[in-house]
Amino acid sequence: MRAAGRSVRARLRDRIAASDPGLLRLTAGLRTVGAIALTLAVLTLLGADVHLLVAGAMAAMVATFAIREKQLGAQAVTLALGLPVALVSVTLGAVLNARLYVGDVFFVVLIFCAVYGRRFGDRGTALGLIGFQVYFLSLFVGAEVSALPTLCGAIAVAFCSSALLRFAVVPATPTGVLLRLRLAFRARLAQLVSAQLDLLDAAPDEMDKALEAVRDGTARLHETAMMIQAQLEEGTPDESAARLVQRRIADAEIAAERLGLLLLTSRSAERADTLTLHLPGAPAPSVGQPAVPDETTATLRRDLQALRALVLRAGSGDSGTGLAHVRNRLLGYRDEENLPPAPAAVQDVFRGIGEAARSVLGLRIALDGPQDESDDTPATARSREELDAEDAAIDGGEEPSEEQETGLRRPTTRAAVQVAVGSTLAIVGGELLSTQRWYWAVLTCWIVFLNTASTGEILVKGYRRLLGTVFGVVAGIVLAGLVGQHTWTAFGLVLVLIFAMFYVAPLSYTLMSFFVTAMLGLLYTLLHTYSLDVLLLRVEETALGAACGVIAAALVLPVRTDRRTNELLGTVLDRLAEVTEAAVGQLSGGPADELLDKARDLDQALADLRAATQPLTHPVTPLRARRHTARYVVALLETCAYHARTLAATAELLPTHPSIAADPRLRGAAGRTVRNIENIAARVADEHAAARVETGPSIASLLGSDAGTPRYGRITDRVLRHLERLDEAVVGLARPLGVPMAEPRA
């Protein structure tokens, strides 16, 4: 019973870790709700009225979510600076509230300064956010000069409550966050293996659904790897240890993605294209029926289940004989041990399982230190020797700094000007709708500019906020009717809605807007200003604010979606060329380079491009052809990134791996691919550029065959396959991007 209880708890922990990597959303929700609850409790004991309770709750929420630094010391400094900023802001709000034009002008200036402050990093962003939100708070509760002492006291209580929750009750250190992210990576890796197991057993009519699960699992694993990458610098004081974790995470991610492709190939009539894992909705290849004995399929299923168990138990402290036996058997496939008689594609799956087991072993050593080696087989011992040699070869490097734009071209300056203009329009239009609650339009205009960089992104965000607001109004009407005049019931529901708001914020902006609007309906009930007209007015003000934001973005220093995506596409292509050239250079015998850092820069650039294309790929976009083109181009680039990432990881093995040898011919054979990437980038930057894409013989044929040269080994064959696929994907980019093809060379 006790073991069963531990098993249930472990499964529940893994499921939570996988759904919320690092428990970042859970932590944010608990910390915010806890700070609000503590503020309400203290203010109630002090005999505060409902207006002060609402003001304190809003101030606690702002003081908690505005702080974004990772180190606790930096958070403490920002929170300490935020209190005087909040007190000055609420004082000015109370003083200027009755002065119509002066107050409006100051509000616009405050908005400009708050957005411009983003150029100073997380601290500037936080202080600007606190200043704006607390000024908005003063308008919301109708702050008056006579009530300033008690209102400032409530804000001080809110900041102290936020500090107590942040630093004592729900602390989140970079080391702790990184530890939880590692657990999430393990859980998501196990989920991906489970999806691959379903792919193995899927009937022909279920292949598309099974492939979609593998595709989602691969994307979620990659997302977690990127989150770990962002946390390594602060979460791991030792630079060499950070690079070791980075390397092992990359190995595990690549091995898992490759295993999925091998499984798909084993189920298909021909080799599966990597595009099937990256293009949303792409159908699975036709399923063939390879002549595989039932016992071979059963063995494959057993080994996938064993790999999943190995992933789940890695790092759990369980290193018994059973786990060692499973690990040894799977690692043996890397040395061709006990491969069952089967078609080559199926044997490749067994080898892929061996590589995945090796990556899990490396990850466990990197995260948990040396392991018990008493039960090692020769195959396992060789894997450990390879990992030790790779670990010893890892060294730190310094990343070059990028040139920053200046003047009105600087994103923060441009956004500040745009928000100021949009807010001015929102104030004028909002006061025409309501002289009392015009600030809702300004708030929406402000919010649609957060974390957006183009007119299209602002339009999509405004649409989502309006949609969430409409449904939130309906929920607010229902909740207000149920609560009536029960103050503490309303506050309890407010806490639930705030937690839900923070928990779903990274997942769905529409849902977040829904919970915000429903919560506001309850706050209006507490302030005795609730009515159906008020909630309908919020919808009107929200629509107006979103419209003003879009108009300002379109007319004032506009950044068109096409321009934004072209800039990011050029960055992705530049990063892709750098990774490919550096990896091939090292595989050809050139000097070592920081390949994994270059690969992660490529991944980050691709993530930025994927976010920027959301206006083009949104389901409601009327430009269907552009939507399909954007999705296809991003999928091709993800395919290119996968092969480039794999080449980089393989090249880093070169100095230490006994089965990989440099081949100088690779540099010349891959030169065409690099030139094609550069030519496409030049065409994207200038549509009149005389750039063309070259085609010709396959990469393998370009290497030629000299007498006395040994056949390529399995590792070299894999390198050639990745180069071939990369070359094909790069050529495939030419058509949707309008790059002409050059005549094949004779």
XYZ file of N, CA and C in Angstrom, residues 269-437:
507
model
N 5.955 3.277 -45.763
C 6.438 2.549 -46.931
C 7.804 3.056 -47.375
N 8.155 4.303 -47.012
C 9.448 4.877 -47.358
C 9.898 5.761 -46.213
N 11.152 6.285 -46.312
C 11.689 7.098 -45.229
C 10.808 8.323 -44.996
N 10.449 8.559 -43.733
C 9.554 9.666 -43.405
C 10.291 10.994 -43.514
N 9.602 11.994 -44.034
C 10.156 13.339 -44.132
C 10.005 14.035 -42.786
N 11.055 14.753 -42.369
C 10.993 15.449 -41.083
C 9.902 16.509 -41.070
N 9.444 16.938 -42.235
C 8.394 17.944 -42.278
C 7.120 17.450 -41.593
N 6.917 16.143 -41.561
C 5.703 15.609 -40.939
C 5.675 15.868 -39.437
N 6.842 16.083 -38.833
C 6.873 16.375 -37.399
C 6.763 17.865 -37.107
N 6.852 18.705 -38.131
C 6.912 20.140 -37.889
C 5.782 20.932 -38.524
N 5.089 20.377 -39.497
C 4.002 21.101 -40.142
C 2.691 20.723 -39.478
N 2.027 21.661 -38.798
C 0.765 21.325 -38.107
C -0.267 20.765 -39.075
N -0.847 19.655 -38.682
C -1.883 19.050 -39.511
C -1.372 18.231 -40.663
N -0.043 18.108 -40.816
C 0.488 17.315 -41.922
C 0.091 15.850 -41.738
N -0.432 15.201 -42.772
C -0.862 13.808 -42.617
C 0.330 12.879 -42.453
N 0.091 11.771 -41.791
C 1.134 10.766 -41.639
C 1.405 10.103 -42.984
N 2.650 9.686 -43.229
C 2.940 8.964 -44.467
C 2.124 7.677 -44.543
N 1.985 7.169 -45.754
C 1.243 5.917 -45.925
C 1.921 4.807 -45.144
N 1.115 4.009 -44.484
C 1.623 2.956 -43.605
C 1.873 1.699 -44.417
N 3.105 1.236 -44.362
C 3.420 -0.020 -45.019
C 3.281 -1.188 -44.063
N 3.530 -2.350 -44.561
C 3.441 -3.555 -43.740
C 4.757 -4.321 -43.836
N 5.823 -3.833 -43.174
C 7.085 -4.550 -43.223
C 6.963 -5.933 -42.595
N 7.723 -6.847 -43.157
C 7.671 -8.234 -42.667
C 8.437 -8.327 -41.354
N 7.752 -8.027 -40.274
C 8.360 -8.036 -38.954
C 7.669 -9.102 -38.113
N 8.435 -10.048 -37.572
C 7.809 -11.070 -36.721
C 7.116 -10.434 -35.520
N 6.081 -11.103 -35.044
C 5.340 -10.585 -33.897
C 6.233 -10.424 -32.675
N 7.180 -11.353 -32.513
C 8.049 -11.253 -31.343
C 8.969 -10.028 -31.433
N 9.335 -9.632 -32.675
C 10.150 -8.422 -32.825
C 9.358 -7.187 -32.441
N 8.103 -7.114 -32.878
C 7.244 -6.000 -32.501
C 7.040 -5.971 -30.986
N 6.857 -7.139 -30.387
C 6.686 -7.205 -28.935
C 7.950 -6.728 -28.220
N 9.120 -7.104 -28.767
C 10.374 -6.651 -28.170
C 10.521 -5.140 -28.282
N 10.140 -4.594 -29.442
C 10.217 -3.155 -29.637
C 9.300 -2.423 -28.663
N 8.096 -2.951 -28.489
C 7.156 -2.346 -27.545
C 7.709 -2.426 -26.125
N 8.279 -3.580 -25.773
C 8.850 -3.750 -24.433
C 9.989 -2.764 -24.197
N 10.824 -2.556 -25.211
C 11.974 -1.668 -25.029
C 11.561 -0.202 -24.956
N 10.518 0.171 -25.682
C 10.012 1.537 -25.543
C 9.438 1.753 -24.147
N 8.734 0.754 -23.635
C 8.227 0.855 -22.266
C 9.382 0.913 -21.270
N 10.445 0.152 -21.544
C 11.614 0.177 -20.666
C 12.304 1.541 -20.714
N 12.371 2.137 -21.910
C 12.965 3.467 -22.034
C 12.153 4.484 -21.242
N 10.830 4.383 -21.327
C 9.985 5.295 -20.556
C 10.228 5.117 -19.062
N 10.337 3.875 -18.606
C 10.611 3.628 -17.188
C 11.975 4.185 -16.794
N 12.950 4.051 -17.696
C 14.289 4.575 -17.426
C 14.253 6.096 -17.275
N 13.468 6.757 -18.119
C 13.339 8.217 -18.036
C 12.665 8.620 -16.733
N 11.584 7.949 -16.383
C 10.824 8.320 -15.192
C 11.605 8.078 -13.912
N 12.437 7.045 -13.896
C 13.151 6.717 -12.671
C 14.514 7.384 -12.603
N 14.933 8.033 -13.702
C 16.204 8.747 -13.675
C 16.121 9.904 -12.704
N 17.048 9.979 -11.797
C 17.036 11.068 -10.830
C 16.151 10.822 -9.627
N 15.479 9.653 -9.574
C 14.586 9.400 -8.445
C 15.293 8.744 -7.271
N 16.565 8.430 -7.474
C 17.287 7.764 -6.406
C 17.169 6.260 -6.451
N 16.402 5.729 -7.397
C 16.220 4.280 -7.520
C 17.234 3.753 -8.520
N 18.252 3.099 -8.059
C 19.291 2.568 -8.944
C 19.474 1.078 -8.695
N 18.402 0.361 -8.570
C 18.463 -1.051 -8.270
C 18.921 -1.883 -9.449
N 19.020 -3.187 -9.212
C 19.497 -4.111 -10.241
C 18.571 -4.122 -11.446
N 17.258 -4.036 -11.224
C 16.315 -4.053 -12.338
C 16.525 -2.892 -13.283
N 16.729 -1.703 -12.732
C 16.973 -0.527 -13.569
C 18.284 -0.668 -14.321
N 19.313 -1.184 -13.657
C 20.606 -1.368 -14.322
C 20.494 -2.381 -15.457
N 19.718 -3.437 -15.257
C 19.541 -4.445 -16.311
C 18.857 -3.835 -17.533
N 17.815 -3.036 -17.292
C 17.113 -2.366 -18.401
C 18.064 -1.434 -19.133
N 18.796 -0.629 -18.387
C 19.729 0.318 -18.992
C 20.791 -0.402 -19.822
N 21.355 -1.477 -19.288
C 22.398 -2.210 -20.006
C 21.870 -2.802 -21.306
N 20.642 -3.346 -21.258
C 20.079 -3.950 -22.476
C 19.871 -2.906 -23.566
N 19.336 -1.754 -23.182
C 19.079 -0.722 -24.183
C 20.372 -0.130 -24.734
N 21.357 0.080 -23.874
C 22.627 0.624 -24.347
C 23.363 -0.357 -25.258
N 23.087 -1.637 -25.093
C 23.729 -2.629 -25.948
C 23.377 -2.462 -27.416
N 22.202 -1.904 -27.709
C 21.814 -1.713 -29.110
C 22.747 -0.750 -29.832
N 23.408 0.133 -29.092
C 24.337 1.067 -29.743
C 25.537 0.327 -30.315
N 25.890 -0.808 -29.738
C 27.024 -1.598 -30.205
C 26.579 -2.815 -31.006
N 25.338 -2.708 -31.554
C 24.791 -3.777 -32.391
C 24.591 -5.073 -31.618
N 24.480 -4.993 -30.289
C 24.298 -6.192 -29.487
C 22.820 -6.588 -29.461
N 22.564 -7.858 -29.733
C 21.217 -8.435 -29.601
C 20.178 -7.755 -30.487
N 20.599 -7.180 -31.619
C 19.612 -6.622 -32.537
C 18.788 -7.756 -33.130
N 17.471 -7.688 -33.049
C 16.647 -8.784 -33.566
C 16.663 -8.795 -35.094
N 16.430 -9.950 -35.701
C 16.339 -10.004 -37.168
C 15.107 -9.242 -37.638
N 15.307 -8.193 -38.413
C 14.207 -7.327 -38.849
C 14.707 -6.468 -39.994
N 13.807 -5.828 -40.728
C 14.224 -4.877 -41.766
C 15.120 -3.789 -41.183
N 15.921 -3.165 -42.045
C 16.878 -2.154 -41.588
C 16.191 -1.006 -40.862
N 15.004 -0.603 -41.343
C 14.301 0.516 -40.708
C 13.916 0.177 -39.278
N 13.534 -1.071 -39.028
C 13.153 -1.473 -37.666
C 14.396 -1.578 -36.787
N 15.489 -2.097 -37.339
C 16.724 -2.149 -36.560
C 17.206 -0.748 -36.197
N 16.964 0.209 -37.083
C 17.323 1.593 -36.765
C 16.551 2.099 -35.549
N 15.317 1.635 -35.381
C 14.545 2.045 -34.207
C 15.207 1.528 -32.936
N 15.662 0.277 -32.960
C 16.354 -0.266 -31.789
C 17.626 0.532 -31.503
N 18.364 0.895 -32.567
C 19.558 1.720 -32.358
C 19.174 3.085 -31.787
N 18.055 3.645 -32.279
C 17.580 4.923 -31.748
C 17.219 4.829 -30.278
N 16.633 3.697 -29.866
C 16.335 3.493 -28.450
C 17.635 3.466 -27.650
N 18.672 2.825 -28.194
C 19.970 2.802 -27.521
C 20.557 4.196 -27.365
N 20.457 5.015 -28.421
C 20.960 6.389 -28.339
C 20.160 7.194 -27.318
N 18.852 6.992 -27.277
C 18.031 7.704 -26.302
C 18.394 7.279 -24.876
N 18.644 5.978 -24.676
C 19.050 5.503 -23.353
C 20.387 6.105 -22.947
N 21.278 6.248 -23.926
C 22.571 6.864 -23.635
C 22.405 8.328 -23.240
N 21.479 9.045 -23.897
C 21.249 10.445 -23.538
C 20.647 10.560 -22.139
N 19.791 9.593 -21.756
C 19.212 9.601 -20.408
C 20.301 9.348 -19.366
N 21.215 8.433 -19.684
C 22.336 8.169 -18.785
C 23.185 9.423 -18.617
N 23.496 10.088 -19.734
C 24.291 11.309 -19.646
C 23.593 12.393 -18.860
N 22.282 12.499 -19.042
C 21.518 13.505 -18.313
C 21.533 13.212 -16.819
N 21.417 11.943 -16.472
C 21.405 11.582 -15.053
C 22.764 11.857 -14.404
N 23.855 11.563 -15.119
C 25.188 11.829 -14.572
C 25.402 13.332 -14.407
N 24.948 14.121 -15.408
C 25.148 15.567 -15.350
C 24.360 16.197 -14.207
N 23.172 15.682 -13.933
C 22.306 16.293 -12.930
C 22.541 15.744 -11.529
N 22.888 14.445 -11.432
C 22.961 13.804 -10.121
C 24.361 13.357 -9.725
N 25.328 13.559 -10.607
C 26.689 13.167 -10.274
C 26.972 11.706 -10.590
N 28.127 11.184 -10.157
C 28.530 9.806 -10.462
C 27.496 8.788 -9.982
N 27.371 7.714 -10.747
C 26.400 6.666 -10.453
C 27.110 5.356 -10.111
N 26.348 4.434 -9.566
C 26.871 3.097 -9.253
C 27.191 2.363 -10.551
N 28.430 1.905 -10.707
C 28.872 1.249 -11.934
C 29.090 -0.249 -11.751
N 28.646 -0.795 -10.616
C 28.945 -2.196 -10.315
C 28.259 -3.165 -11.271
N 27.102 -2.777 -11.829
C 26.358 -3.680 -12.709
C 26.563 -3.375 -14.186
N 27.565 -2.569 -14.529
C 27.764 -2.170 -15.922
C 28.208 -3.341 -16.788
N 27.665 -3.395 -17.986
C 28.164 -4.290 -19.025
C 29.226 -3.538 -19.828
N 29.977 -4.235 -20.689
C 30.962 -3.518 -21.518
C 30.347 -2.392 -22.337
N 29.139 -2.588 -22.872
C 28.491 -1.537 -23.666
C 28.208 -0.316 -22.803
N 27.732 -0.538 -21.563
C 27.447 0.583 -20.666
C 28.736 1.286 -20.263
N 29.778 0.504 -20.011
C 31.065 1.104 -19.645
C 31.597 1.985 -20.774
N 31.432 1.536 -22.019
C 31.885 2.355 -23.145
C 31.088 3.651 -23.238
N 29.799 3.564 -22.990
C 28.989 4.780 -23.010
C 29.439 5.757 -21.931
N 29.745 5.229 -20.744
C 30.220 6.103 -19.676
C 31.552 6.752 -20.057
N 32.450 5.977 -20.677
C 33.744 6.533 -21.080
C 33.557 7.660 -22.096
N 32.640 7.460 -23.027
C 32.369 8.512 -24.012
C 31.839 9.767 -23.322
N 30.907 9.574 -22.401
C 30.322 10.721 -21.702
C 31.369 11.452 -20.871
N 32.249 10.696 -20.198
C 33.299 11.326 -19.394
C 34.244 12.132 -20.277
N 34.575 11.595 -21.447
C 35.468 12.314 -22.355
C 34.815 13.593 -22.870
N 33.525 13.509 -23.167
C 32.808 14.713 -23.623
C 32.746 15.750 -22.516
N 32.486 15.293 -21.281
C 32.395 16.225 -20.161
C 33.717 16.963 -19.961
N 34.820 16.239 -20.087
C 36.131 16.854 -19.885
C 36.453 17.871 -20.966
N 35.851 17.705 -22.155
C 36.154 18.597 -23.274
C 35.327 19.869 -23.257
N 34.308 19.923 -22.400
C 33.428 21.092 -22.382
C 34.156 22.272 -21.754
N 34.081 23.410 -22.420
C 34.723 24.625 -21.924
C 33.785 25.784 -22.129
N 33.946 26.840 -21.365
C 33.071 28.004 -21.473
C 33.445 28.885 -22.637
N 32.550 29.735 -23.036
C 32.771 30.669 -24.130
C 32.008 31.950 -23.873
N 32.413 32.977 -24.562
C 31.771 34.278 -24.383
C 30.989 34.622 -25.628
N 29.740 34.969 -25.459
C 28.890 35.285 -26.593
C 29.089 36.736 -27.009
N 29.164 37.006 -28.316
C 29.318 38.377 -28.765
C 28.042 39.180 -28.516
N 28.218 40.448 -28.212
C 27.058 41.305 -27.999
C 26.542 41.811 -29.330
N 25.241 41.979 -29.426
C 24.628 42.425 -30.655
C 24.474 43.947 -30.645
N 24.553 44.534 -31.823
C 24.396 45.973 -31.959
C 22.950 46.362 -31.685
N 22.771 47.391 -30.880
C 21.441 47.838 -30.508
C 21.022 49.023 -31.374
N 19.722 49.074 -31.703
C 19.203 50.199 -32.459
C 19.065 51.412 -31.546
N 19.078 52.602 -32.143
C 19.008 53.833 -31.370
C 17.881 54.711 -31.902
N 17.581 55.800 -31.132
C 16.590 56.766 -31.571
C 15.205 56.157 -31.677
N 14.440 56.669 -32.641
C 13.075 56.181 -32.826
C 13.036 54.762 -33.362
N 14.178 54.238 -33.831
C 14.217 52.849 -34.292
C 14.294 51.877 -33.115
N 14.666 52.394 -31.941
C 14.711 51.530 -30.762
C 13.285 51.068 -30.433
N 13.046 49.762 -30.258
C 11.672 49.272 -30.035
C 10.970 49.932 -28.861
N 11.688 50.180 -27.752
C 11.031 50.767 -26.585
C 10.613 52.214 -26.855
N 11.461 52.968 -27.563
C 11.106 54.354 -27.879
C 9.922 54.404 -28.825
N 9.967 53.568 -29.854
C 8.859 53.543 -30.811
C 7.553 53.153 -30.122
N 7.609 52.116 -29.273
C 6.396 51.677 -28.574
C 5.880 52.760 -27.635
N 6.796 53.493 -26.969
C 6.362 54.557 -26.057
C 5.609 55.647 -26.809
N 6.115 56.034 -27.974
C 5.437 57.054 -28.770
C 4.079 56.532 -29.240
N 4.049 55.292 -29.707
C 2.788 54.727 -30.192
C 1.747 54.637 -29.078
N 2.154 54.163 -27.903
C 1.204 54.032 -26.790
C 0.712 55.404 -26.347
N 1.605 56.393 -26.335
C 1.188 57.735 -25.938
C 0.127 58.282 -26.894
N 0.347 58.095 -28.195
C -0.638 58.566 -29.175
C -1.941 57.778 -29.037
N -1.837 56.444 -28.936
C -3.032 55.618 -28.788
C -3.803 55.945 -27.520
N -3.082 56.211 -26.424
C -3.745 56.536 -25.158
C -4.450 57.882 -25.240
N -3.849 58.824 -25.960
C -4.512 60.115 -26.143
C -5.843 59.936 -26.869
N -5.818 59.133 -27.933
C -7.067 58.848 -28.642
C -8.060 58.132 -27.732
N -7.552 57.199 -26.904
C -8.433 56.442 -26.008
C -9.047 57.340 -24.944
N -8.287 58.326 -24.452
C -8.835 59.249 -23.452
C -9.965 60.071 -24.058
N -9.718 60.604 -25.254
C -10.738 61.429 -25.903
C -11.994 60.602 -26.184
N -11.806 59.441 -26.810
C -12.958 58.597 -27.126
C -13.620 58.030 -25.893
N -12.798 57.642 -24.889
C -13.349 57.062 -23.674
C -14.217 58.043 -22.908
N -13.801 59.318 -22.872
C -14.603 60.312 -22.152
C -15.897 60.630 -22.899
N -15.906 60.422 -24.207
C -17.160 60.580 -24.939
C -18.151 59.477 -24.571
N -17.607 58.280 -24.275
C -18.477 57.178 -23.847
C -18.880 57.316 -22.386
N -17.918 57.711 -21.540
C -18.204 57.829 -20.103
C -17.189 58.771 -19.483
N -17.678 59.794 -18.796
C -16.767 60.726 -18.132
C -16.202 60.155 -16.838
N -16.726 59.013 -16.387
C -16.273 58.412 -15.132
C -15.362 57.206 -15.338
N -15.599 56.425 -16.385
C -14.837 55.179 -16.559
C -14.117 55.121 -17.907
